[in-house]
Short mmCIF file of C-alpha atoms (C1' of nucleotides) in Angstrom, two decimals:
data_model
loop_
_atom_site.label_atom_id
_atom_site.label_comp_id
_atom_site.label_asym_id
_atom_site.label_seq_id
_atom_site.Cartn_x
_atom_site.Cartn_y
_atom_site.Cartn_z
CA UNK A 17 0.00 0.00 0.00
CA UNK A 18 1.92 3.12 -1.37
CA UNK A 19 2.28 5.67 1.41
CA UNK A 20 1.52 9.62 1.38
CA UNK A 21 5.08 10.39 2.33
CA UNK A 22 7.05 8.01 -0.10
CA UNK A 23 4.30 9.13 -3.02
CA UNK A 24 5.64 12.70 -2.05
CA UNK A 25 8.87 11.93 -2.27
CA UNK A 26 8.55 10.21 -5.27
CA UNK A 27 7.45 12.96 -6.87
CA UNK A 28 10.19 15.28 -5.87
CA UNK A 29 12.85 12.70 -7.07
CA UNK A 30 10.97 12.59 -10.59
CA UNK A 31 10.99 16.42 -10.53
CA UNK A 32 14.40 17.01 -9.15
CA UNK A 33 15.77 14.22 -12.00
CA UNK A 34 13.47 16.36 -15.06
CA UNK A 35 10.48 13.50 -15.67
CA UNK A 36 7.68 15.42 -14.58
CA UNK A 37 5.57 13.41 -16.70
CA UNK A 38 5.90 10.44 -14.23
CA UNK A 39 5.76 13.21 -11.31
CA UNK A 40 2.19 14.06 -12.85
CA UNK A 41 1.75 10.40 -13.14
CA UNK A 42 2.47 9.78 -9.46
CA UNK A 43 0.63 13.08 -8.34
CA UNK A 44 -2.85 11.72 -10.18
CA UNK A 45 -2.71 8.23 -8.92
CA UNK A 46 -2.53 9.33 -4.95
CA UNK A 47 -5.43 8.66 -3.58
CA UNK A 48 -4.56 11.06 -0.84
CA UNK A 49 -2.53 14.19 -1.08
CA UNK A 50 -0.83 16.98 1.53
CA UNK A 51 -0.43 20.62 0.97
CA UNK A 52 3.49 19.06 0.78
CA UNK A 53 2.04 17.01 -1.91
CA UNK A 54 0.85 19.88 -4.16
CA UNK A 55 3.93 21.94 -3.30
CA UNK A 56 6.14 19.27 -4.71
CA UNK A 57 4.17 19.15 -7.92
CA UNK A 58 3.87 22.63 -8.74
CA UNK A 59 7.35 23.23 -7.75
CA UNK A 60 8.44 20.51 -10.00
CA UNK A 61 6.77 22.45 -12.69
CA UNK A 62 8.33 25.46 -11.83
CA UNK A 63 12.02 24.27 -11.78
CA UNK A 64 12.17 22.70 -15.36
CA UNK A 65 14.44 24.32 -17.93
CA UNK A 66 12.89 22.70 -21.02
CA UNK A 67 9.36 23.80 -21.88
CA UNK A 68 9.53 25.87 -19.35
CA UNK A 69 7.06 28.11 -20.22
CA UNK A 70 4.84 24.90 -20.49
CA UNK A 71 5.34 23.76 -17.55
CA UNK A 72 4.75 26.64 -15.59
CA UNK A 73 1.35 27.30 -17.00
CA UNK A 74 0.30 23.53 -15.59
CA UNK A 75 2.28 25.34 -12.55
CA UNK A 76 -0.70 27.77 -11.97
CA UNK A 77 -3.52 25.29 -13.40
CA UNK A 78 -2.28 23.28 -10.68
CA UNK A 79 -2.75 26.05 -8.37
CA UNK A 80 -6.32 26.56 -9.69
CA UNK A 81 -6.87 23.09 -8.80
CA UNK A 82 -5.97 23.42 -5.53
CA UNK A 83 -7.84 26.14 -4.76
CA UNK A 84 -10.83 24.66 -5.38
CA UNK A 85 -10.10 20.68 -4.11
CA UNK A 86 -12.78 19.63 -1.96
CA UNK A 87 -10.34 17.76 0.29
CA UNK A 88 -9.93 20.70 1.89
CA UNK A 89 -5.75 21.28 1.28
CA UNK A 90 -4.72 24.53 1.65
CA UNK A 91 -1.78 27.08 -0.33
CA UNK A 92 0.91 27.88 2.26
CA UNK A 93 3.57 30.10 2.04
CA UNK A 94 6.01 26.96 0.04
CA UNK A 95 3.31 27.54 -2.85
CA UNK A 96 3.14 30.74 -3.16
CA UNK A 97 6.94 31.40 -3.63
CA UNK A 98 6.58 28.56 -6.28
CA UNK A 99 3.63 30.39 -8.02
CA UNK A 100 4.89 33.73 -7.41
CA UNK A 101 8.34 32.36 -9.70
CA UNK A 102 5.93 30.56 -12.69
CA UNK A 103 4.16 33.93 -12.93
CA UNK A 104 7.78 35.75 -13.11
CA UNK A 105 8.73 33.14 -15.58
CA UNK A 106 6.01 33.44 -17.80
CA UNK A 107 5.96 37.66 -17.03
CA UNK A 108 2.22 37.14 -16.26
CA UNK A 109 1.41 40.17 -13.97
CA UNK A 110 -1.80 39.58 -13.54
CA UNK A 111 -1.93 36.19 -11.95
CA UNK A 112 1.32 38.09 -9.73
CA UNK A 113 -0.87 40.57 -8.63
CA UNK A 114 -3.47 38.48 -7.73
CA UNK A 115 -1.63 35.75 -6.21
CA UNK A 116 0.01 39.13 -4.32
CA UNK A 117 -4.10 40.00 -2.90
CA UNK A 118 -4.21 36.09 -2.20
CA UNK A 119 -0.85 35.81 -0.03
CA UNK A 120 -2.52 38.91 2.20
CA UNK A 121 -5.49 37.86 2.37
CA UNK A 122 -4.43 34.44 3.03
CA UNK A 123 -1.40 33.57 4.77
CA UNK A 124 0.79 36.08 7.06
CA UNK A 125 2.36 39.60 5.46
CA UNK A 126 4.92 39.66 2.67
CA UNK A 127 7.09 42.14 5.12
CA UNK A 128 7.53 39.05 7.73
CA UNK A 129 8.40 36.62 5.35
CA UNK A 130 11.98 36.98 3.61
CA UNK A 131 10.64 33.89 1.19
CA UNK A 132 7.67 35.70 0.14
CA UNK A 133 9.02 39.11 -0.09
CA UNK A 134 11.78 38.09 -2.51
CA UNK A 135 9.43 36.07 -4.46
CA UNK A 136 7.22 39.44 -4.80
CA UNK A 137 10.18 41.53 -5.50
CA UNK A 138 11.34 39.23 -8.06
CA UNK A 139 7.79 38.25 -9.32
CA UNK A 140 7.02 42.35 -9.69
CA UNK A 141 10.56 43.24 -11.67
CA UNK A 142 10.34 40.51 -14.31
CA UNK A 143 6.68 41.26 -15.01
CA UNK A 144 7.61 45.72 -15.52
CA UNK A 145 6.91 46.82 -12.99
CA UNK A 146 10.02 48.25 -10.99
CA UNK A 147 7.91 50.43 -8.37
CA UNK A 148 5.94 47.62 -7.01
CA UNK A 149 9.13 45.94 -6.93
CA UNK A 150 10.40 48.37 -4.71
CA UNK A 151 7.87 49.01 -2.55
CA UNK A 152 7.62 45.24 -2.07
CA UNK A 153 11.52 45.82 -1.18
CA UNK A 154 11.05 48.48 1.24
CA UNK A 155 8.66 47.16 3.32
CA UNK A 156 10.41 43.91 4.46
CA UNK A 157 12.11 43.94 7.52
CA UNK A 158 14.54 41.39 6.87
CA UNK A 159 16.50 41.56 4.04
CA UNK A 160 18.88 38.49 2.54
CA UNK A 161 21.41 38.17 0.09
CA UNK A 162 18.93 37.21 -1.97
CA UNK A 163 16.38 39.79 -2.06
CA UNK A 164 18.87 42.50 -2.22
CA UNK A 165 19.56 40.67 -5.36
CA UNK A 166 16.36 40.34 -6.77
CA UNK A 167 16.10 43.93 -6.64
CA UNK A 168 19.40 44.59 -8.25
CA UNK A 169 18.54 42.22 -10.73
CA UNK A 170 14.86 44.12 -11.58
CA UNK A 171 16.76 47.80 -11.60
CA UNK A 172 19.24 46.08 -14.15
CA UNK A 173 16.57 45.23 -16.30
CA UNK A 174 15.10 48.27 -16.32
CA UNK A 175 18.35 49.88 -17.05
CA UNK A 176 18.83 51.32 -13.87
CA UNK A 177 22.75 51.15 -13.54
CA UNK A 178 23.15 53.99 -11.00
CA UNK A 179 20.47 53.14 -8.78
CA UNK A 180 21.70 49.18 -8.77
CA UNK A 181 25.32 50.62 -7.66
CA UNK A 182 23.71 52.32 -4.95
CA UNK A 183 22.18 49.40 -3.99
CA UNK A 184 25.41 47.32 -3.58
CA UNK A 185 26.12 50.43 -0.78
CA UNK A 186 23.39 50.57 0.97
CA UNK A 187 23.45 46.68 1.09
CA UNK A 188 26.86 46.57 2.42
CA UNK A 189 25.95 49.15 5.28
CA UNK A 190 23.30 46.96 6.30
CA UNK A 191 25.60 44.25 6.92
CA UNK A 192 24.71 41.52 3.84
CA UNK A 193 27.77 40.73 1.85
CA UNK A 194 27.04 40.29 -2.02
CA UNK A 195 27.18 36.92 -3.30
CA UNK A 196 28.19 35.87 -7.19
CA UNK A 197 25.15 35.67 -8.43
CA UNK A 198 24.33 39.80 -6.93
CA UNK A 199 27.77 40.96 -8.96
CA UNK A 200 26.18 38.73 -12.25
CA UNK A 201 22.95 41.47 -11.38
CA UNK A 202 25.23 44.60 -10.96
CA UNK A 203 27.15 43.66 -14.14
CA UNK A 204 23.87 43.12 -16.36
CA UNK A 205 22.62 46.45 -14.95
CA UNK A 206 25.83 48.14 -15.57
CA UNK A 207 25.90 46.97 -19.05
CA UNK A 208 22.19 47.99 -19.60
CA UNK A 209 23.26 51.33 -18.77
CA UNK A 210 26.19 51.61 -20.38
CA UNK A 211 28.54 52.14 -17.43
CA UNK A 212 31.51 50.88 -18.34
CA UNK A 213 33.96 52.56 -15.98
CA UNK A 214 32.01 52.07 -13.10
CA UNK A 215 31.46 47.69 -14.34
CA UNK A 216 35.27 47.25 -14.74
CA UNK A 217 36.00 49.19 -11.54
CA UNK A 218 33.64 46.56 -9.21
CA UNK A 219 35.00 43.80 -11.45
CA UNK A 220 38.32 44.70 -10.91
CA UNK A 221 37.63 45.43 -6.41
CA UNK A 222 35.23 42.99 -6.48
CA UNK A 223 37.48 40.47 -4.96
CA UNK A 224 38.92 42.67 -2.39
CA UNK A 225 36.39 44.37 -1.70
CA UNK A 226 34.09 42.01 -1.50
CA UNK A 227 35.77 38.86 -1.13
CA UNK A 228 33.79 37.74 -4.22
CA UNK A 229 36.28 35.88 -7.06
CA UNK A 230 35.38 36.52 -10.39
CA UNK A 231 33.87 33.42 -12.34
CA UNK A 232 33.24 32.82 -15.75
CA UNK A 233 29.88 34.49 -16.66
CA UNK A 234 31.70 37.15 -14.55
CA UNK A 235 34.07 37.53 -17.44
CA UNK A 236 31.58 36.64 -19.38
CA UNK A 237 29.37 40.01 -18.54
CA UNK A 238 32.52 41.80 -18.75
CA UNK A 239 32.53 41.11 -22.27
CA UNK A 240 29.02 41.87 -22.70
CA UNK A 241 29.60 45.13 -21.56
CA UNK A 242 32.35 46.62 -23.45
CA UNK A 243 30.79 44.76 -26.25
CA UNK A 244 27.81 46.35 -26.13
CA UNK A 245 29.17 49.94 -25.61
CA UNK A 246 31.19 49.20 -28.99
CA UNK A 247 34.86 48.39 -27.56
CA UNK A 248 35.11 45.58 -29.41
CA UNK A 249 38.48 44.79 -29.71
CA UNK A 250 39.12 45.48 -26.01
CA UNK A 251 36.33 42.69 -25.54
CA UNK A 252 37.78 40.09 -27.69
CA UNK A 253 41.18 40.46 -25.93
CA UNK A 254 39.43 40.41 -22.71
CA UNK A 255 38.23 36.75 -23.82
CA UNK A 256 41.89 35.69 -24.87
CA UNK A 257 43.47 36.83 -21.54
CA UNK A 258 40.89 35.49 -19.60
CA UNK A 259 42.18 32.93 -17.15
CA UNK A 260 39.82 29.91 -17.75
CA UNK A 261 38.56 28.54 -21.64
CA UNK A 262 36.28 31.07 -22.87
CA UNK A 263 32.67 29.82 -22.64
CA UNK A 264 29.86 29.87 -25.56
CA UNK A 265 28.41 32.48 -24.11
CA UNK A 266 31.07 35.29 -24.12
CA UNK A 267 31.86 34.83 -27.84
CA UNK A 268 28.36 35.04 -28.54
CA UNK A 269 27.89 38.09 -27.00
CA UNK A 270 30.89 39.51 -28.46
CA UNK A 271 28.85 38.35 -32.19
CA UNK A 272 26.02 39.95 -30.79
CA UNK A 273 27.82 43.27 -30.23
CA UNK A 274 29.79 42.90 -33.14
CA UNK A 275 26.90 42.85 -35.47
CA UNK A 276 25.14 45.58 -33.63
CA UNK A 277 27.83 47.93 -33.89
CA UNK A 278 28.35 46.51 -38.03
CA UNK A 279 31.42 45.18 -37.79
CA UNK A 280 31.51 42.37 -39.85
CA UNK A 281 35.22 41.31 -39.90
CA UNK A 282 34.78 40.91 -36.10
CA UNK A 283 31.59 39.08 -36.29
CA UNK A 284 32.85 36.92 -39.05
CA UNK A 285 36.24 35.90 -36.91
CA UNK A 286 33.83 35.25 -33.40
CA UNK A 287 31.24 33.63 -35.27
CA UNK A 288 33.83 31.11 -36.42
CA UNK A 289 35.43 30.59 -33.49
CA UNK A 290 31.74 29.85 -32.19
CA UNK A 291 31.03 27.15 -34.35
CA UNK A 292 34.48 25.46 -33.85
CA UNK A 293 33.82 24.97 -30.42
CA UNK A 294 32.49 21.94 -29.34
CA UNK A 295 29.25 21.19 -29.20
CA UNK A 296 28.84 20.80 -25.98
CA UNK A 297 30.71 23.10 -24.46
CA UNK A 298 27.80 25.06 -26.55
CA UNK A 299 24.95 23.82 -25.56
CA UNK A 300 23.66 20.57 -24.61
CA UNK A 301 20.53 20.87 -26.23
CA UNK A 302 20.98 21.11 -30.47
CA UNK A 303 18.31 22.95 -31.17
CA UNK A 304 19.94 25.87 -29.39
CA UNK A 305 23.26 25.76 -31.60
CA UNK A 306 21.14 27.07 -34.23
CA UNK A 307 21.24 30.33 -33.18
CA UNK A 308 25.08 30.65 -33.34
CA UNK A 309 23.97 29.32 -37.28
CA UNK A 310 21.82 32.43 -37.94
CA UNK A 311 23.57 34.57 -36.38
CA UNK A 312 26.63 34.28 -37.99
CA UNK A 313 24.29 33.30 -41.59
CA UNK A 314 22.88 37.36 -40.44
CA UNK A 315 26.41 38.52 -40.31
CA UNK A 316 26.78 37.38 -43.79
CA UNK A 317 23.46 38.91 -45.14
CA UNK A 318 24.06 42.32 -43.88
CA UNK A 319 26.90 42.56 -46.01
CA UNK A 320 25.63 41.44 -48.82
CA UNK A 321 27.68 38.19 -49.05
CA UNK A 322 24.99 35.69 -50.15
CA UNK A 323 27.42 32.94 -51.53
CA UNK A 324 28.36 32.67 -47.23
CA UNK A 325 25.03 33.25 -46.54
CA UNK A 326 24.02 29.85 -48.66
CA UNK A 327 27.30 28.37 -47.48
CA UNK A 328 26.10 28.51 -43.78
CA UNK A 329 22.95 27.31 -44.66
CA UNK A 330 24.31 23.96 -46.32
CA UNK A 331 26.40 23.96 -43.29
CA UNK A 332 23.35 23.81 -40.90
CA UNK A 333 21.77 21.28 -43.29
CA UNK A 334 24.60 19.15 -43.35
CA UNK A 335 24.76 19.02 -39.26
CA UNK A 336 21.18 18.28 -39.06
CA UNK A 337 20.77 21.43 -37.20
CA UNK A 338 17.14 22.82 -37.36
CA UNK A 339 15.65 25.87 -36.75
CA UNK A 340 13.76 27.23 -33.41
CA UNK A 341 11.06 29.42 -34.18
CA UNK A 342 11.62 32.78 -31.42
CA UNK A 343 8.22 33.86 -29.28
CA UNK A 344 7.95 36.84 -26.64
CA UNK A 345 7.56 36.26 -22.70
CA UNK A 346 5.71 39.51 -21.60
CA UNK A 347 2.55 39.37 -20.96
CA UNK A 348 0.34 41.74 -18.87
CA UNK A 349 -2.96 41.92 -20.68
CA UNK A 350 -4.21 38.08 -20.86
CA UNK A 351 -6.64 35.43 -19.82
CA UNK A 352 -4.14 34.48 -17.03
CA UNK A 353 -4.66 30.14 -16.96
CA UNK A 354 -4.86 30.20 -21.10
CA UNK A 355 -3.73 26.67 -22.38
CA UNK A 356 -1.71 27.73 -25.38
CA UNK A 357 2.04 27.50 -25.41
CA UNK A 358 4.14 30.47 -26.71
"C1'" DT B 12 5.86 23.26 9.45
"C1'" DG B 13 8.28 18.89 5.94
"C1'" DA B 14 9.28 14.81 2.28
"C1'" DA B 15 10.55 22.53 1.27
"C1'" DG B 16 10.57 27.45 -0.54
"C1'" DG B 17 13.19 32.90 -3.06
"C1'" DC B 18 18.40 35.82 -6.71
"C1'" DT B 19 22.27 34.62 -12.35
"C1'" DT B 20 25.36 37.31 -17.99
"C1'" DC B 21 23.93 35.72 -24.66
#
DNA sequence: TGAAGGCTTC
């Protein structure tokens, strides 16, 4: 006789190993099911990288569900950090906001709860809208690394630069060191804002300052930014004389930047380099290498040189690399539990 | 009140 407990733990092993299929599976053969239960399911859903968008639209059908199950299981505050991150996901502000009324309505204030309060910060940012962000911010009376990094990470988005630096201040002065996923924030927002100096100035303190060590994407949003504020060349050096192998990542940023700015000698030299590398050092999934195929194919076609243009194409064809149609992730104005997949 | 939960560059 299967057991509520080992069911529930058999659904976070499915989850935690990516078959959320025989999570479901598990989930809709209990004949009895916690609050833990439903957490583990729609957390599953939440945490997958492919389909995620998918996945965390059965996220907040699942939620639906459990509103109304006539077992009587309630949301507590483990499923409405997972809900709170499918509606960031999927940049459905709607269903934030109104899982936001729900969590006051329902279970204790944001301000107490450091779990709920970054999931609100975070939830508000990737949906637009920076002030609710920060007033979500403001009001919590305790802080973490992570919050303070949400926030960074929402200001950076909304190419904020200055206001992100000042955050790394007044974070520091109320005692929570920055982590390397916080300086991965300040970078992006740097770079949004095209603030060079100050980006390679906390790159280059951030270790004693901070006791922080710069990893990859570190370098990696290093070249992002001098990329994107046309320093080109200084950027492709900065990916020779970095001290680890380049990732996939950096050059294609650097191709990025390099078409953006038209220079195609650049691009055609990174994009190159990009396809020489091995697969999968980039990506593990082949459907994704196809972009590094267009873009470079791009490169080609804004100057006019079709015979590469054709020659990438064959290329593509010949690895049995396909194309991956793009789709947008805002959404703010929508039947919030629609079924169709972006 | 856990079998658990929040932040990351192209």
């Amino acid at each position: 006789m299967p057991n509520l407990m080992v069911e529930t733990t058999l659904i976070h092993f499915y989850a935690n190993n990516k078959d959320i299929w025989s999570a479901r599976t598990v989930f809709d053969e209990m004949a009895e099911r916690s609050s833990v239960t439903w957490n583990a399911m729609i957390k599953g859903y939440c945490s997958q990288r492919k389909k995620a968008k998918k996945c965390c639209r059965e996220a907040l059908m699942l939620f639906t569900d459990m509103l109304s199950d006539v077992s009587g299981v309630k949301p507590t505050d483990t499923t409405m950090v997972s809900v709170l991150s499918a509606c960031s996901q999927l940049g459905e502000l709607y269903s934030g906001a109104c899982i936001h009324g729900l969590i006051e309505k329902t279970i204790f204030s944001p301000e107490n709860d450091v779990f709920i309060g970054t999931g609100l910060v975070d939830m508000y940012a990737k949906c637009g809208c920076i002030d609710s962000a920060f007033y979500a911010f403001r009001l919590m009376r305790e802080k973490n690394v992570l919050t303070w990094t949400a926030m960074a990470t929402g200001l950076a988005v909304h190419g904020k630069g200055k206001e992100a630096l000042e955050l790394l201040d007044t974070m520091e002065s109320s005692g929570v060191k920055p982590n390397p996923v916080t300086f991965t924030s300040l970078f992006a927002a740097c770079c949004h804002a095209g603030l060079v100096e100050e980006g390679l100035h906390l790159f280059h303190n951030m270790r004693s300052r901070f006791g922080v060590t710069p990893q990859i994407q570190h370098y990696g949003c290093i070249v992002d930014l001098l990329g994107r504020a046309g320093h080109l060349n200084e950027a492709y050096d900065f990916i020779i004389e970095m001290p680890m192998k380049p990732d996939a990542i950096s050059w294609r940023s650097l191709l990025s930047a390099s078409n953006v700015h038209g220079d195609v000698a650049m691009a055609e030299k990174v994009g190159k380099i990009l396809l020489r590398l091995e697969p999968t050092i980039r990506h593990v999934d082949m459907a994704d290498t196809s972009e590094d195929y267009v873009a470079l194919s791009n490169v080609y076609a804004s100057a006019g040189r079709w015979q590469q243009v054709e020659m990438v194409r064959k290329k593509m064809k010949l690895n049995r690399v396909r194309n991956k149609p793009g789709g947008s992730s805002i959404r703010t104005i929508s039947n919030h539990l629609d079924h169709d997949e972006l």
